[in-house]
Amino acid sequence: MDTETKPSATARRQFLADTARMACGVGLLGLGVGLYARHARALPPAAIRPPGALPEADFSAACIRCGLCVRDCPFNILHLAKPEEPMSTGTPYFVARQLPCEMCEDIPCVKACPTGALDHSLKDINKSKMGLAVLVDHETCLNFLGLRCDICYRVCPVIDKAITLDPQTNARTGKHTLFIPVVHSDHCTGCGKCEKACPTEVASIKVFPLYMAKGQLSSHYRLGWVEKEKAGGSLVAPDVEHKYNMPEGMRYESGKGLSSDAVPPAPTSGAAPGTNSGLPKAFQGGKL
Amino acid sequence: MSTLAQLVPRPGADAIVAKGWLSAHKWLILRRISQIGILLLFLVGPWFGIWIVKGNLNFSYTLNFLPLTDPYVILQSLLARQLPEKLALTGVVIVLLFYLLVGGRSYCSWVCPVNLLTDLAYWLRVRLGLKGSAHISRPTRYWMLGMTLVAAVVTGSIAWEMVNPVSMMHRGLIFGLGLAWAVLLAVFLFDLFVMRHGWCGHLCPVGAFYSLIGKFSLARIRLPAREACNDCMDCFAVCPEPQVIRPALKGIEGTPPVILESNCTNCGRCIDVCSKDVFAFGTRFNTTMAGVPQMAPK
């Protein structure tokens, strides 16, 4: 009996040892693969997914890295990530500064996708959310400097909706207007044309993946003026008319600023030429 | 097995004498034509703008008509909780049916581009007389397969595709290699210096997956003349999975003269190198001729 069990016990021990060795080796490899895959979850800032791409976590599960979107893009803007690039190997992306999305109306890249990693329910390219443009550098943006560059605004395929030019007073000169490009996330598709066209050496407006570019208010926040409009009146207490202490003959009107009750006096009445009494002194161009 | 290389310095030499060079390399040549031909079908698009096949081995679209999908990558996608669209699923069905017909691991020997690399490594290994090989058991590939599937569940992504040398090579050749060459060089050197048939024969989870399809597949290597075997060992020397030959060749425990073991890659090299014409392609059926009806397919 003893002589019979001995070899089988040895064999069993050997088997268990071999199995454990194999399991440990493969397990360690699996851990490495898993961690590597987790790291690639966060898309690098310059890499923009094609239109209709599912949120990144779903995308890395649904995209089978076949490259059909790359092939069917008529402008050849898409690449498949190489192993050394910091994103899921073999997944498609484009770099806006090199070649932005041309926003084809028939969206051939989405049609080509065999798995739906590019969501087939996207029918209107203007509804795509590839990323979000952000005016990242106010110090170098030419419009911020007071020039009329406006290029990002002009090239935007969703002109006047995704980017608007908001006039602001140029405090530097005191007499000009800054036309500040403002991106509106509900219309911006993230195509990247603005970034591509930005004339500064390094783009001052850039497209980022949504998760990087978009803030979010806390869910309990309410905007008073929106709530007021919805309710048709103040929700807290009736608005009290504000009492101002104004110089004689001046009054303040909400939304309009200071104005004078009196008809502007004739220049002969002693006021300096060019004075517009409807504006505060700082904006009259003269020395204070 | 290190003595094998000494025993048979040039496996297939007898077959060349008996059948002539061409006959003794018939299946090898056909296989290389298949491997390179399939690769070229993918490459004439990006190279010359002749779009016959678009995509890569994970999913390809032939003439905008025939979808072919790798069932293994779709399985991982499903485990990562994503249901693919109809086109990809259609491709899965077609590929599964095809490999049920021709043998699961035919993918490895007739399609997979990494096989060109590892075959070259093995050829060099024999030519350079490199002896010795690390020991990793062949079933390790099923552990690897399991690991990749678990990784898909745990990470919620097709994690294995990040590092898979098979798709990395095929995609790399078509869409740009990048640093994938380093991974492929590692596989090549591993097979050359560390382990005989190391990657394809022991570790690759893609092959392991296809071998599971192959459990039930139709096309098989048969041994219609196994009595003629003169024990020259040439078939063992060239076979990438030599453990599959012995039971069928020697009729161990009444094994019928057909290789039913699912890790046979249907490469046909044994047919080439056998001077006695022991082997031939056939189907898994009619195994009763050996008088062991209980071995008929399940």
XYZ file of C-alpha atoms in Angstrom:
586
model
C 0.000 0.000 0.000
C 2.754 2.397 1.040
C 4.829 1.716 -2.025
C 1.790 2.363 -4.217
C 0.704 5.677 -2.682
C 4.168 7.168 -2.575
C 4.669 7.797 -6.296
C 1.117 9.032 -6.768
C 1.572 11.446 -3.872
C 4.742 12.724 -5.490
C 2.972 13.018 -8.797
C 0.142 14.878 -7.163
C 2.521 17.231 -5.432
C 4.320 17.803 -8.726
C 1.020 18.448 -10.463
C -0.091 20.913 -7.813
C 3.264 22.685 -7.905
C 3.169 22.923 -11.704
C -0.392 24.176 -11.664
C 0.394 26.772 -9.023
C 3.427 27.933 -10.979
C 1.401 28.258 -14.150
C -1.483 30.006 -12.410
C 0.853 32.467 -10.696
C 2.724 33.257 -13.886
C -0.418 33.759 -15.922
C -2.041 35.635 -13.043
C 0.838 38.095 -12.831
C 0.690 38.617 -16.572
C -3.049 39.189 -16.267
C -2.498 41.742 -13.543
C -0.082 43.581 -15.805
C -2.485 43.520 -18.725
C -5.340 44.676 -16.505
C -3.406 47.579 -15.016
C -2.142 48.588 -18.441
C -5.694 48.550 -19.786
C -6.909 50.614 -16.831
C -4.209 53.215 -17.433
C -5.275 53.576 -21.029
C -8.793 54.461 -19.905
C -8.025 58.164 -19.725
C -7.754 59.489 -23.232
C -4.742 61.760 -23.759
C -5.790 65.407 -24.223
C -4.824 65.690 -27.891
C -6.585 62.489 -28.984
C -10.152 63.007 -30.147
C -12.427 60.057 -30.893
C -14.428 59.922 -34.157
C -18.045 61.166 -34.087
C -20.552 59.047 -32.215
C -17.911 57.334 -30.068
C -19.397 55.865 -26.918
C -18.115 57.206 -23.592
C -14.518 56.069 -23.167
C -15.238 53.243 -20.712
C -17.808 51.702 -23.058
C -15.749 52.471 -26.126
C -12.786 50.390 -24.960
C -15.165 47.453 -24.574
C -17.086 47.906 -27.807
C -14.349 48.894 -30.269
C -12.720 45.810 -31.785
C -9.862 47.800 -33.332
C -10.668 46.833 -36.934
C -9.947 50.224 -38.468
C -12.960 50.367 -40.777
C -13.730 53.911 -39.627
C -10.170 54.842 -40.594
C -10.712 53.364 -44.050
C -14.067 54.998 -44.689
C -13.031 58.491 -43.570
C -12.857 60.388 -46.897
C -10.373 62.888 -45.472
C -8.036 60.347 -43.893
C -7.957 62.099 -40.558
C -8.219 59.001 -38.368
C -5.363 56.877 -37.037
C -5.291 53.649 -35.049
C -3.331 54.044 -31.815
C 0.048 52.357 -31.889
C 1.215 50.345 -28.864
C 3.486 53.137 -27.636
C 0.713 55.722 -27.633
C -0.939 56.334 -24.268
C -4.353 54.972 -25.172
C -5.982 51.644 -25.988
C -3.837 50.035 -28.711
C -5.564 49.934 -32.071
C -8.410 52.319 -31.254
C -9.176 55.211 -33.625
C -8.526 58.884 -32.930
C -7.617 62.127 -34.653
C -5.478 65.089 -33.682
C -7.359 68.299 -34.377
C -4.276 70.472 -34.840
C -3.090 68.141 -37.606
C -6.360 67.373 -39.377
C -9.744 68.184 -37.879
C -12.991 66.352 -38.541
C -14.681 67.637 -41.692
C -18.107 66.734 -40.336
C -19.437 64.815 -43.361
C -23.209 64.934 -43.453
C -23.537 61.179 -44.065
C -21.007 60.337 -41.295
C -19.286 57.440 -43.144
C -17.043 56.527 -40.203
C -20.043 55.803 -38.002
C -21.724 53.799 -40.768
C -18.566 51.718 -41.191
C -18.346 50.692 -37.548
C -19.397 47.034 -37.293
C -19.908 46.956 -33.542
C -21.603 50.233 -32.688
C -18.611 51.557 -30.764
C -19.409 54.538 -32.951
C -23.073 54.885 -32.114
C -25.264 54.227 -35.162
C -28.079 56.299 -33.694
C -26.090 59.426 -34.512
C -27.724 60.682 -37.705
C -27.009 64.400 -37.517
C -23.317 65.260 -37.454
C -24.137 68.589 -35.789
C -25.304 66.629 -32.760
C -21.986 64.794 -32.352
C -19.859 65.365 -29.291
C -16.327 64.380 -30.258
C -14.904 66.777 -27.725
C -15.275 70.366 -26.655
C -13.349 73.434 -27.767
C -11.806 75.445 -24.974
C -10.186 78.845 -25.341
C -7.267 77.733 -23.253
C -4.993 80.735 -23.396
C -6.444 84.187 -22.826
C -2.967 85.683 -22.915
C -2.257 84.649 -26.490
C -5.728 84.683 -28.064
C -5.591 87.561 -30.531
C -9.207 88.559 -29.873
C -8.432 88.763 -26.183
C -5.566 91.085 -27.069
C -8.056 93.348 -28.763
C -7.445 92.319 -32.381
C -10.144 91.208 -34.753
C -8.778 87.758 -35.521
C -12.138 85.955 -35.307
C -10.732 82.986 -37.251
C -12.067 80.352 -34.848
C -15.468 81.978 -35.041
C -15.373 82.103 -38.865
C -14.232 78.511 -39.475
C -16.672 76.985 -37.005
C -19.112 74.734 -38.928
C -21.785 75.642 -36.383
C -21.082 79.355 -36.690
C -22.836 81.687 -34.258
C -24.011 78.779 -32.154
C -20.917 76.852 -31.049
C -18.722 79.951 -30.908
C -20.094 83.455 -30.449
C -18.208 86.711 -30.165
C -19.211 88.481 -27.011
C -18.405 92.200 -26.979
C -16.651 93.471 -23.901
C -15.086 96.783 -23.074
C -11.395 96.997 -23.838
C -10.166 98.359 -20.555
C -6.666 98.863 -21.920
C -7.582 101.404 -24.544
C -10.772 102.457 -22.844
C -12.466 103.093 -26.154
C -12.441 99.812 -28.077
C -14.334 96.593 -27.867
C -12.929 93.126 -27.294
C -14.758 90.428 -29.207
C -14.328 87.485 -26.918
C -14.859 84.063 -28.516
C -17.128 82.063 -26.247
C -17.682 78.343 -26.820
C -21.140 76.962 -26.136
C -20.997 73.316 -25.170
C -24.539 72.526 -26.275
C -23.618 73.282 -29.900
C -19.867 72.543 -30.109
C -19.244 69.180 -31.819
C -15.552 69.069 -31.014
C -14.590 68.822 -34.690
C -11.418 70.788 -34.007
C -11.574 73.187 -36.968
C -11.012 76.118 -34.613
C -7.898 74.535 -33.155
C -6.578 73.709 -36.610
C -7.177 77.253 -37.859
C -5.960 79.176 -34.803
C -3.102 81.350 -36.145
C -1.036 81.541 -32.957
C 2.165 79.477 -32.958
C 0.586 77.089 -30.477
C -3.178 77.037 -30.719
C -4.890 79.283 -28.174
C -8.171 77.429 -28.640
C -7.987 73.658 -28.328
C -10.348 70.744 -28.457
C -10.240 68.354 -25.537
C -12.112 65.139 -24.807
C -15.353 66.026 -23.047
C -14.307 64.627 -19.696
C -11.439 67.114 -19.596
C -13.182 70.121 -21.011
C -16.595 70.167 -19.421
C -17.406 71.281 -15.924
C -20.583 70.357 -14.157
C -22.614 72.209 -11.578
C -23.612 70.344 -8.478
C -27.020 68.822 -8.964
C -28.582 70.866 -6.151
C -27.584 74.190 -7.677
C -30.430 76.408 -8.852
C -29.867 79.540 -10.869
C -32.022 82.169 -9.264
C -32.772 84.085 -12.410
C -33.748 80.941 -14.291
C -36.021 79.799 -11.488
C -37.505 83.265 -11.313
C -38.294 83.260 -15.002
C -39.775 79.780 -14.789
C -41.985 80.807 -11.892
C -42.887 84.114 -13.487
C -41.774 86.082 -10.488
C -39.493 86.154 -7.501
C -39.668 82.972 -5.467
C -38.231 84.344 -2.245
C -39.791 87.703 -1.597
C -41.173 90.415 -3.833
C -38.449 92.497 -5.433
C -37.902 95.705 -3.592
C -36.982 98.648 -5.687
C -33.452 99.573 -4.902
C -32.826 103.027 -3.576
C -29.744 104.713 -4.932
C -27.967 107.704 -3.629
C -27.281 109.527 -6.828
C -25.948 112.908 -7.638
C -28.700 115.299 -8.324
C -30.390 114.819 -11.614
C -28.948 111.282 -12.131
C -30.719 108.022 -11.825
C -29.830 104.384 -12.161
C -31.856 102.049 -14.265
C -31.377 98.308 -14.020
C -29.746 97.015 -17.164
C -29.137 100.470 -18.589
C -26.831 102.042 -16.076
C -26.613 105.670 -15.110
C -28.663 108.184 -16.935
C -29.555 111.721 -16.491
C -33.031 112.925 -15.851
C -32.339 116.206 -17.484
C -31.833 116.824 -21.173
C -28.054 116.993 -21.724
C -27.068 120.596 -21.258
C -25.735 122.534 -24.170
C -21.895 122.517 -24.460
C -21.836 126.151 -23.540
C -23.061 125.367 -20.073
C -19.558 124.633 -18.876
C -19.084 120.914 -19.496
C -15.955 119.879 -21.388
C -16.399 119.195 -25.094
C -17.089 115.545 -25.929
C -18.574 114.845 -22.566
C -21.458 112.521 -22.677
C -23.145 112.951 -19.398
C -24.906 109.618 -19.879
C -21.659 107.757 -19.127
C -19.556 107.704 -16.019
C -16.390 109.747 -16.209
C -14.062 106.822 -16.581
C -15.615 106.025 -19.909
C -15.528 109.496 -21.286
C -11.938 109.322 -22.440
C -10.846 112.458 -20.604
C -8.569 112.622 -17.641
C -10.195 111.993 -14.363
C 13.303 15.948 -27.369
C 16.682 17.622 -27.815
C 17.981 14.343 -29.175
C 15.385 14.506 -31.888
C 17.285 17.133 -33.822
C 20.300 14.827 -33.808
C 18.204 11.825 -34.801
C 16.602 13.630 -37.716
C 18.919 16.408 -38.802
C 16.821 17.121 -41.870
C 13.288 15.950 -41.395
C 11.648 15.201 -44.699
C 14.857 14.132 -46.479
C 13.437 10.645 -47.088
C 10.209 12.099 -48.407
C 12.088 14.269 -50.908
C 13.866 11.176 -52.197
C 10.646 9.177 -52.309
C 8.228 11.769 -53.693
C 10.312 14.571 -55.123
C 10.900 18.041 -53.653
C 7.627 19.567 -54.761
C 5.442 16.802 -53.370
C 7.409 16.854 -50.143
C 6.650 20.567 -49.752
C 3.189 20.722 -51.256
C 1.193 21.692 -48.170
C 3.926 23.924 -46.847
C 3.930 25.899 -50.081
C 0.132 26.073 -50.191
C 0.115 27.240 -46.606
C 2.643 29.999 -47.264
C 0.622 31.078 -50.304
C -2.458 31.212 -48.086
C -0.763 33.155 -45.280
C 0.962 35.654 -47.540
C -1.992 35.819 -49.937
C -4.410 36.734 -47.175
C -1.999 39.352 -45.900
C -1.654 40.766 -49.429
C -5.427 40.943 -49.834
C -5.440 43.264 -46.849
C -2.396 45.183 -48.070
C -3.300 45.951 -51.703
C -5.856 48.433 -50.371
C -3.517 50.715 -48.445
C -0.610 50.079 -50.829
C -2.243 50.380 -54.239
C -5.735 51.631 -53.507
C -7.294 48.348 -54.623
C -9.885 47.788 -51.924
C -10.750 44.115 -51.832
C -10.612 43.667 -48.087
C -10.903 46.447 -45.530
C -10.036 46.156 -41.864
C -7.908 43.510 -40.210
C -8.250 40.049 -38.694
C -10.425 41.362 -35.856
C -13.025 42.409 -38.370
C -12.793 42.613 -42.129
C -15.203 43.611 -44.816
C -14.618 41.997 -48.185
C -15.890 43.890 -51.235
C -18.325 45.719 -48.951
C -20.284 42.489 -48.837
C -18.734 39.792 -46.680
C -18.232 40.572 -42.989
C -15.756 38.387 -41.095
C -15.326 38.840 -37.377
C -12.930 37.241 -34.934
C -15.221 35.453 -32.454
C -12.560 35.707 -29.754
C -12.495 39.495 -29.755
C -16.308 39.607 -29.767
C -16.406 37.204 -26.821
C -14.167 39.607 -24.911
C -16.371 42.536 -25.930
C -19.451 40.675 -24.663
C -17.703 39.884 -21.387
C -16.873 43.576 -21.105
C -20.654 44.088 -21.332
C -21.025 45.476 -24.846
C -23.362 43.916 -27.396
C -22.046 44.507 -30.924
C -24.194 45.507 -33.903
C -25.605 43.000 -36.354
C -22.807 43.299 -38.906
C -20.146 42.143 -36.454
C -22.365 39.313 -35.194
C -23.035 38.129 -38.752
C -19.289 38.002 -39.248
C -18.908 35.905 -36.110
C -21.417 33.323 -37.354
C -19.697 33.054 -40.742
C -16.249 32.637 -39.179
C -17.466 30.090 -36.621
C -19.135 28.005 -39.334
C -16.021 28.229 -41.505
C -13.681 27.011 -38.783
C -16.107 24.304 -37.722
C -15.650 23.088 -41.264
C -11.905 23.467 -41.802
C -10.643 22.984 -38.255
C -10.278 25.647 -35.579
C -6.551 25.924 -35.465
C -6.337 26.103 -39.246
C -6.519 29.789 -38.372
C -3.101 29.444 -36.757
C -1.356 27.710 -39.617
C -3.148 29.092 -42.660
C -4.093 32.651 -41.700
C -2.268 34.046 -38.663
C 0.736 36.215 -39.630
C 2.575 35.458 -36.378
C 2.915 31.863 -37.591
C 5.292 33.112 -40.317
C 7.411 34.627 -37.581
C 7.408 31.657 -35.214
C 7.943 29.170 -38.052
C 10.986 31.205 -39.019
C 12.179 31.111 -35.432
C 11.769 27.336 -35.326
C 13.495 26.879 -38.673
C 16.435 28.977 -37.436
C 16.446 27.103 -34.127
C 16.917 23.812 -35.996
C 19.437 25.287 -38.445
C 21.507 26.816 -35.660
C 21.257 23.609 -33.668
C 19.938 25.432 -30.621
C 19.228 22.868 -27.960
C 17.303 23.137 -24.786
C 13.962 24.706 -24.161
C 12.208 26.181 -21.165
C 9.413 24.072 -19.796
C 5.940 25.498 -19.780
C 3.156 22.986 -20.158
C 0.994 23.163 -23.255
C -2.275 23.699 -21.353
C -0.841 27.023 -20.146
C -2.534 28.543 -23.205
C -5.937 27.762 -21.702
C -4.919 29.580 -18.547
C -3.865 32.460 -20.759
C -7.242 32.310 -22.502
C -9.003 32.333 -19.152
C -6.855 35.218 -17.984
C -7.761 37.337 -21.015
C -11.458 36.653 -20.477
C -11.238 37.506 -16.775
C -9.316 40.672 -17.684
C -12.166 41.647 -20.019
C -14.727 41.186 -17.235
C -12.685 42.942 -14.559
C -11.494 45.934 -16.596
C -14.697 46.222 -18.620
C -12.575 46.569 -21.749
C -10.973 44.359 -24.368
C -7.808 44.442 -22.294
C -5.939 41.714 -24.165
C -6.081 43.724 -27.381
C -3.680 46.177 -25.755
C -0.883 43.619 -25.959
C -2.070 40.818 -28.262
C 0.884 40.132 -30.605
C -1.404 38.502 -33.178
C -3.619 41.503 -33.837
C -0.699 43.840 -33.188
C 1.234 42.279 -36.044
C -1.637 42.125 -38.502
C -2.946 45.591 -37.678
C 0.589 46.933 -37.578
C 1.434 45.687 -41.077
C -1.722 47.275 -42.476
C -2.167 50.426 -40.398
C 1.367 51.177 -39.199
C 3.558 49.162 -36.877
C 4.817 51.696 -34.356
C 6.595 49.987 -31.489
C 4.730 46.732 -32.174
C 7.917 45.499 -33.833
C 9.467 45.245 -30.379
C 6.670 42.976 -29.168
C 7.028 40.825 -32.285
C 10.791 40.680 -31.894
C 10.246 39.522 -28.322
C 7.971 36.698 -29.525
C 10.510 35.756 -32.186
C 13.456 35.700 -29.780
C 11.421 33.810 -27.188
C 10.666 31.098 -29.721
C 14.228 31.087 -31.018
C 16.259 31.067 -27.830
C 13.980 30.333 -24.897
C 11.371 27.847 -25.940
C 10.660 25.561 -28.855
C 7.209 26.384 -30.322
C 6.893 28.619 -27.284
C 4.331 31.198 -28.334
C 2.041 29.345 -30.740
C 2.353 25.977 -29.072
C 2.119 26.889 -25.410
C 1.009 30.432 -24.674
C -1.107 32.070 -27.354
C -4.705 32.463 -26.115
C -5.954 33.136 -29.636
C -4.804 29.668 -30.673
C -6.293 28.230 -27.489
C -9.636 29.805 -28.367
C -9.590 28.435 -31.910
C -8.632 25.002 -30.623
C -11.905 24.996 -28.675
C -13.825 25.594 -31.910
C -11.690 22.830 -33.394
C -12.990 20.291 -30.883
C -15.941 19.701 -33.177
C -14.531 20.607 -36.558
C -14.858 18.524 -39.678
C -11.556 18.641 -41.573
C -8.927 16.423 -39.975
C -5.616 14.813 -40.657
C -6.285 11.136 -41.247
C -3.824 8.262 -41.199
C -5.121 5.913 -43.893
C -1.816 4.023 -43.990
C -0.613 4.059 -40.434
C 0.570 0.448 -40.720
C 3.136 1.696 -43.228
C 4.842 3.899 -40.626
C 8.541 3.120 -40.387
C 9.113 5.170 -37.213
C 11.390 7.653 -38.962
C 10.071 10.364 -36.581
C 10.041 13.022 -39.291
C 6.417 13.911 -38.598
C 7.183 14.446 -34.915
C 10.120 16.645 -35.836
C 8.110 19.010 -38.027
C 4.819 19.007 -36.154
C 4.225 22.155 -34.093
C 2.009 20.113 -31.761
C 3.711 16.688 -31.817
C 1.665 15.349 -28.917
C -1.386 15.121 -31.196
C 0.180 12.552 -33.541
C 1.091 9.657 -31.274
C -2.356 8.387 -30.206
C -3.650 8.237 -33.762
C -0.416 6.943 -35.278
C 0.113 4.192 -32.743
C -3.555 3.394 -32.189
C -3.133 3.912 -28.459
C -6.189 2.678 -26.549
C -7.965 1.960 -29.817
C -7.623 5.492 -31.202
C -8.923 5.498 -34.782
C -6.572 6.591 -37.571
C -7.621 10.229 -37.445
C -6.188 13.085 -35.410
C -9.114 14.305 -33.352
C -6.996 16.272 -30.913
C -8.145 19.861 -31.218
C -4.686 21.395 -31.126
C -3.736 19.908 -34.494
C -3.386 22.985 -36.689
C -4.135 21.155 -39.963
C -0.892 22.517 -41.363
C -0.331 19.347 -43.336
C 3.419 19.312 -42.805
C 3.230 15.687 -41.614
C 1.694 14.744 -44.979
C 4.613 16.447 -46.748
C 7.462 14.886 -44.797
C 6.146 11.328 -44.642
C 7.884 9.152 -47.203
C 5.336 6.375 -46.596
C 2.234 8.503 -47.220
C 0.778 7.659 -43.840
C -1.120 10.941 -43.557
C -3.806 12.598 -45.658
C -6.443 15.276 -45.259
C -9.926 13.959 -44.612
C -12.890 14.345 -42.320
C -13.442 13.300 -38.762
C -16.133 10.811 -39.800
C -15.876 7.160 -40.797
C -13.670 6.475 -37.836
C -15.376 3.102 -37.481
C -13.020 1.485 -39.976
C -10.574 1.009 -37.140
C -13.179 -1.037 -35.340
C -13.658 1.389 -32.478
C -17.126 2.841 -33.003
C -17.137 4.359 -29.498
C -14.652 6.936 -30.754
C -17.128 8.393 -33.218
C -17.676 12.149 -32.849
C -19.723 13.232 -29.884
